[in-house]
Structures are given as C-alpha cells and as structure tokens.
Amino acid sequence: MMNIDYTEISNIEFGGIDHADHPDYCDAYIVSASHNGVTLTEEQIEELNEDKDFVYEKLMSYLY
C-alpha cells in the first residue's frame, strides 16, 4: 500500500465516463495523475482506483 498524501494529487485524468450512468459513474476510473508534480506509476494509479470514494469525489470535481 502506498503512502501518498491525497491532498498533493493533481492533474487527474479519467476514463470510462458514461454520462448515461449519471449520477453513479460506476465505470469511471483514473487513467493518470501526478503527486507533487511527479507522474504516478501504473501500480500507484491502480491503487488509487481502489479507493472508490476518492475517485468519485475527484470525478465530481472534474465534471462539475
């Protein structure tokens, strides 16, 4: 498990956004992001995507 301060994550890009699935967006996921300006690895992105609450919160900010 990575130990990253979520408040330092930025430049989040999403995939799997299906507006027909509003408001759940259960298929949306993070495809890339940065932490303190450093691009996260595929493994780190996968771990972020396991935190569904974080993904949903950031997706809502991204969409609205």
CSV table of N, CA, C and O in Angstrom, one decimal:
chain,number,residue,atom,x,y,z
A,1,MET,N,0.8,-1.2,0.0
A,1,MET,CA,0.0,0.0,0.0
A,1,MET,C,0.9,1.2,0.0
A,1,MET,O,1.8,1.4,0.8
A,2,MET,N,0.6,2.2,-0.9
A,2,MET,CA,1.4,3.4,-1.0
A,2,MET,C,1.0,4.3,0.1
A,2,MET,O,-0.1,4.3,0.6
A,3,ASN,N,1.9,5.2,0.5
A,3,ASN,CA,1.7,6.2,1.5
A,3,ASN,C,1.8,7.6,0.8
A,3,ASN,O,2.8,8.2,0.9
A,4,ILE,N,0.7,8.0,0.2
A,4,ILE,CA,0.7,9.3,-0.5
A,4,ILE,C,-0.3,10.2,0.1
A,4,ILE,O,-1.4,9.8,0.4
A,5,ASP,N,0.1,11.4,0.3
A,5,ASP,CA,-0.8,12.4,0.8
A,5,ASP,C,-1.8,12.8,-0.4
A,5,ASP,O,-1.4,13.4,-1.4
A,6,TYR,N,-3.0,12.4,-0.3
A,6,TYR,CA,-4.0,12.6,-1.3
A,6,TYR,C,-4.2,14.0,-1.7
A,6,TYR,O,-4.6,14.4,-2.8
A,7,THR,N,-3.9,14.9,-0.7
A,7,THR,CA,-4.1,16.4,-1.0
A,7,THR,C,-3.1,16.9,-2.0
A,7,THR,O,-3.3,17.9,-2.5
A,8,GLU,N,-2.0,16.1,-2.2
A,8,GLU,CA,-1.0,16.5,-3.2
A,8,GLU,C,-1.2,15.9,-4.5
A,8,GLU,O,-0.3,16.1,-5.4
A,9,ILE,N,-2.3,15.2,-4.8
A,9,ILE,CA,-2.5,14.6,-6.1
A,9,ILE,C,-3.2,15.6,-7.0
A,9,ILE,O,-4.2,16.3,-6.6
A,10,SER,N,-2.7,15.7,-8.2
A,10,SER,CA,-3.2,16.7,-9.1
A,10,SER,C,-3.2,16.1,-10.6
A,10,SER,O,-2.8,15.0,-10.8
A,11,ASN,N,-3.6,16.9,-11.5
A,11,ASN,CA,-3.6,16.6,-12.9
A,11,ASN,C,-4.3,15.2,-13.2
A,11,ASN,O,-3.8,14.4,-13.9
A,12,ILE,N,-5.4,15.0,-12.5
A,12,ILE,CA,-6.1,13.7,-12.6
A,12,ILE,C,-6.9,13.7,-14.0
A,12,ILE,O,-7.6,14.6,-14.3
A,13,GLU,N,-6.7,12.6,-14.7
A,13,GLU,CA,-7.4,12.4,-15.9
A,13,GLU,C,-8.3,11.1,-15.8
A,13,GLU,O,-7.8,10.2,-15.1
A,14,PHE,N,-9.5,11.1,-16.3
A,14,PHE,CA,-10.4,10.0,-16.1
A,14,PHE,C,-10.7,9.3,-17.4
A,14,PHE,O,-10.6,9.9,-18.5
A,15,GLY,N,-11.0,8.0,-17.3
A,15,GLY,CA,-11.5,7.2,-18.4
A,15,GLY,C,-12.8,6.6,-18.0
A,15,GLY,O,-13.2,6.5,-16.8
A,16,GLY,N,-13.5,6.0,-18.9
A,16,GLY,CA,-14.7,5.2,-18.6
A,16,GLY,C,-15.9,6.1,-18.2
A,16,GLY,O,-16.9,5.5,-17.6
A,17,ILE,N,-15.9,7.3,-18.5
A,17,ILE,CA,-17.0,8.2,-18.1
A,17,ILE,C,-18.2,8.0,-19.0
A,17,ILE,O,-18.1,8.2,-20.2
A,18,ASP,N,-19.3,7.5,-18.5
A,18,ASP,CA,-20.5,7.3,-19.3
A,18,ASP,C,-21.6,8.1,-18.7
A,18,ASP,O,-22.1,7.8,-17.6
A,19,HIS,N,-22.0,9.2,-19.3
A,19,HIS,CA,-23.0,10.1,-18.8
A,19,HIS,C,-24.4,9.5,-18.7
A,19,HIS,O,-25.2,10.0,-17.9
A,20,ALA,N,-24.6,8.4,-19.3
A,20,ALA,CA,-25.9,7.7,-19.2
A,20,ALA,C,-25.9,7.0,-17.8
A,20,ALA,O,-27.0,6.6,-17.3
A,21,ASP,N,-24.8,6.9,-17.1
A,21,ASP,CA,-24.7,6.3,-15.8
A,21,ASP,C,-24.8,7.3,-14.7
A,21,ASP,O,-24.6,7.0,-13.5
A,22,HIS,N,-25.1,8.6,-15.0
A,22,HIS,CA,-25.3,9.6,-14.0
A,22,HIS,C,-26.3,9.3,-13.0
A,22,HIS,O,-27.4,8.7,-13.4
A,23,PRO,N,-26.2,9.4,-11.7
A,23,PRO,CA,-25.1,10.1,-11.1
A,23,PRO,C,-24.0,9.1,-10.5
A,23,PRO,O,-23.1,9.6,-9.8
A,24,ASP,N,-24.1,7.9,-10.8
A,24,ASP,CA,-23.2,6.9,-10.2
A,24,ASP,C,-21.8,6.9,-10.9
A,24,ASP,O,-20.8,6.8,-10.2
A,25,TYR,N,-21.7,6.9,-12.2
A,25,TYR,CA,-20.5,6.9,-12.9
A,25,TYR,C,-19.6,5.7,-12.4
A,25,TYR,O,-18.4,5.9,-12.2
A,26,CYS,N,-20.2,4.5,-12.2
A,26,CYS,CA,-19.5,3.4,-11.6
A,26,CYS,C,-18.4,2.9,-12.5
A,26,CYS,O,-17.5,2.1,-12.0
A,27,ASP,N,-18.4,3.2,-13.8
A,27,ASP,CA,-17.3,2.7,-14.7
A,27,ASP,C,-16.2,3.6,-14.8
A,27,ASP,O,-15.2,3.3,-15.5
A,28,ALA,N,-16.3,4.8,-14.3
A,28,ALA,CA,-15.2,5.8,-14.4
A,28,ALA,C,-14.0,5.4,-13.5
A,28,ALA,O,-14.1,4.8,-12.5
A,29,TYR,N,-12.8,5.7,-14.0
A,29,TYR,CA,-11.6,5.4,-13.3
A,29,TYR,C,-10.5,6.4,-13.7
A,29,TYR,O,-10.6,7.1,-14.7
A,30,ILE,N,-9.5,6.5,-12.8
A,30,ILE,CA,-8.4,7.4,-13.0
A,30,ILE,C,-7.4,6.7,-14.0
A,30,ILE,O,-7.0,5.6,-13.8
A,31,VAL,N,-7.0,7.4,-15.1
A,31,VAL,CA,-6.0,6.9,-16.0
A,31,VAL,C,-4.7,7.5,-15.8
A,31,VAL,O,-3.7,6.8,-16.1
A,32,SER,N,-4.6,8.7,-15.2
A,32,SER,CA,-3.3,9.3,-14.9
A,32,SER,C,-3.5,10.4,-13.9
A,32,SER,O,-4.6,10.9,-13.7
A,33,ALA,N,-2.4,10.6,-13.2
A,33,ALA,CA,-2.4,11.7,-12.1
A,33,ALA,C,-1.0,11.9,-11.7
A,33,ALA,O,-0.1,11.2,-12.1
A,34,SER,N,-0.8,13.0,-11.0
A,34,SER,CA,0.6,13.4,-10.5
A,34,SER,C,0.5,13.6,-9.0
A,34,SER,O,-0.5,13.9,-8.4
A,35,HIS,N,1.6,13.4,-8.4
A,35,HIS,CA,1.8,13.7,-7.0
A,35,HIS,C,3.0,14.5,-6.8
A,35,HIS,O,4.1,14.2,-7.2
A,36,ASN,N,2.8,15.8,-6.3
A,36,ASN,CA,3.9,16.7,-6.2
A,36,ASN,C,4.6,16.9,-7.5
A,36,ASN,O,5.8,17.0,-7.6
A,37,GLY,N,3.9,16.9,-8.7
A,37,GLY,CA,4.5,17.1,-10.0
A,37,GLY,C,5.1,15.9,-10.6
A,37,GLY,O,5.6,16.0,-11.7
A,38,VAL,N,5.1,14.8,-9.9
A,38,VAL,CA,5.6,13.5,-10.5
A,38,VAL,C,4.5,12.6,-10.9
A,38,VAL,O,3.6,12.3,-10.1
A,39,THR,N,4.6,12.2,-12.2
A,39,THR,CA,3.5,11.3,-12.7
A,39,THR,C,3.5,10.0,-11.9
A,39,THR,O,4.6,9.4,-11.7
A,40,LEU,N,2.3,9.6,-11.5
A,40,LEU,CA,2.2,8.3,-10.8
A,40,LEU,C,2.4,7.1,-11.7
A,40,LEU,O,2.1,7.2,-12.9
A,41,THR,N,2.9,6.0,-11.1
A,41,THR,CA,3.1,4.8,-11.9
A,41,THR,C,1.8,4.1,-12.1
A,41,THR,O,0.8,4.4,-11.4
A,42,GLU,N,1.7,3.1,-13.0
A,42,GLU,CA,0.6,2.3,-13.2
A,42,GLU,C,0.1,1.7,-12.0
A,42,GLU,O,-1.1,1.6,-11.7
A,43,GLU,N,1.0,1.2,-11.2
A,43,GLU,CA,0.7,0.5,-9.9
A,43,GLU,C,0.0,1.5,-8.9
A,43,GLU,O,-0.9,1.1,-8.3
A,44,GLN,N,0.6,2.7,-8.9
A,44,GLN,CA,0.0,3.7,-8.0
A,44,GLN,C,-1.4,4.1,-8.4
A,44,GLN,O,-2.3,4.3,-7.6
A,45,ILE,N,-1.6,4.2,-9.7
A,45,ILE,CA,-2.9,4.6,-10.3
A,45,ILE,C,-3.9,3.4,-9.9
A,45,ILE,O,-5.0,3.7,-9.5
A,46,GLU,N,-3.5,2.2,-10.1
A,46,GLU,CA,-4.4,1.1,-9.7
A,46,GLU,C,-4.8,1.2,-8.3
A,46,GLU,O,-5.9,0.9,-7.9
A,47,GLU,N,-3.8,1.5,-7.4
A,47,GLU,CA,-4.1,1.6,-6.0
A,47,GLU,C,-5.1,2.7,-5.7
A,47,GLU,O,-6.0,2.6,-4.9
A,48,LEU,N,-4.9,3.9,-6.4
A,48,LEU,CA,-5.8,5.0,-6.2
A,48,LEU,C,-7.2,4.6,-6.6
A,48,LEU,O,-8.2,5.0,-6.0
A,49,ASN,N,-7.3,3.9,-7.7
A,49,ASN,CA,-8.7,3.4,-8.2
A,49,ASN,C,-9.4,2.5,-7.3
A,49,ASN,O,-10.6,2.4,-7.3
A,50,GLU,N,-8.7,1.9,-6.4
A,50,GLU,CA,-9.3,1.0,-5.4
A,50,GLU,C,-10.0,1.8,-4.3
A,50,GLU,O,-11.0,1.3,-3.7
A,51,ASP,N,-9.7,3.1,-4.2
A,51,ASP,CA,-10.4,4.0,-3.2
A,51,ASP,C,-11.5,4.7,-4.0
A,51,ASP,O,-11.4,5.8,-4.5
A,52,LYS,N,-12.6,4.0,-4.0
A,52,LYS,CA,-13.8,4.4,-4.8
A,52,LYS,C,-14.3,5.8,-4.3
A,52,LYS,O,-14.8,6.6,-5.2
A,53,ASP,N,-14.2,6.1,-3.0
A,53,ASP,CA,-14.7,7.4,-2.5
A,53,ASP,C,-13.8,8.5,-3.1
A,53,ASP,O,-14.4,9.5,-3.5
A,54,PHE,N,-12.5,8.3,-3.1
A,54,PHE,CA,-11.6,9.3,-3.6
A,54,PHE,C,-11.9,9.5,-5.1
A,54,PHE,O,-12.0,10.6,-5.6
A,55,VAL,N,-12.0,8.4,-5.9
A,55,VAL,CA,-12.3,8.5,-7.3
A,55,VAL,C,-13.5,9.3,-7.6
A,55,VAL,O,-13.6,10.2,-8.4
A,56,TYR,N,-14.6,8.9,-6.9
A,56,TYR,CA,-15.9,9.6,-7.1
A,56,TYR,C,-15.8,11.1,-6.7
A,56,TYR,O,-16.3,11.9,-7.5
A,57,GLU,N,-15.2,11.4,-5.6
A,57,GLU,CA,-15.0,12.8,-5.2
A,57,GLU,C,-14.3,13.6,-6.3
A,57,GLU,O,-14.7,14.7,-6.6
A,58,LYS,N,-13.2,13.1,-6.8
A,58,LYS,CA,-12.4,13.8,-7.8
A,58,LYS,C,-13.1,13.8,-9.1
A,58,LYS,O,-13.0,14.8,-9.8
A,59,LEU,N,-13.9,12.8,-9.4
A,59,LEU,CA,-14.6,12.8,-10.7
A,59,LEU,C,-15.7,13.9,-10.6
A,59,LEU,O,-15.9,14.6,-11.6
A,60,MET,N,-16.4,14.1,-9.5
A,60,MET,CA,-17.4,15.1,-9.4
A,60,MET,C,-16.8,16.5,-9.6
A,60,MET,O,-17.3,17.3,-10.2
A,61,SER,N,-15.6,16.7,-9.0
A,61,SER,CA,-14.9,18.0,-9.2
A,61,SER,C,-14.5,18.1,-10.6
A,61,SER,O,-14.5,19.2,-11.2
A,62,TYR,N,-14.1,17.1,-11.3
A,62,TYR,CA,-13.6,17.1,-12.7
A,62,TYR,C,-14.8,17.4,-13.6
A,62,TYR,O,-14.7,18.2,-14.5
A,63,LEU,N,-16.0,16.9,-13.3
A,63,LEU,CA,-17.1,17.0,-14.2
A,63,LEU,C,-17.9,18.4,-13.9
A,63,LEU,O,-18.4,18.9,-14.8
A,64,TYR,N,-17.9,18.8,-12.7
A,64,TYR,CA,-18.7,20.0,-12.3
A,64,TYR,C,-17.8,21.0,-11.8
A,64,TYR,O,-17.7,21.9,-11.4
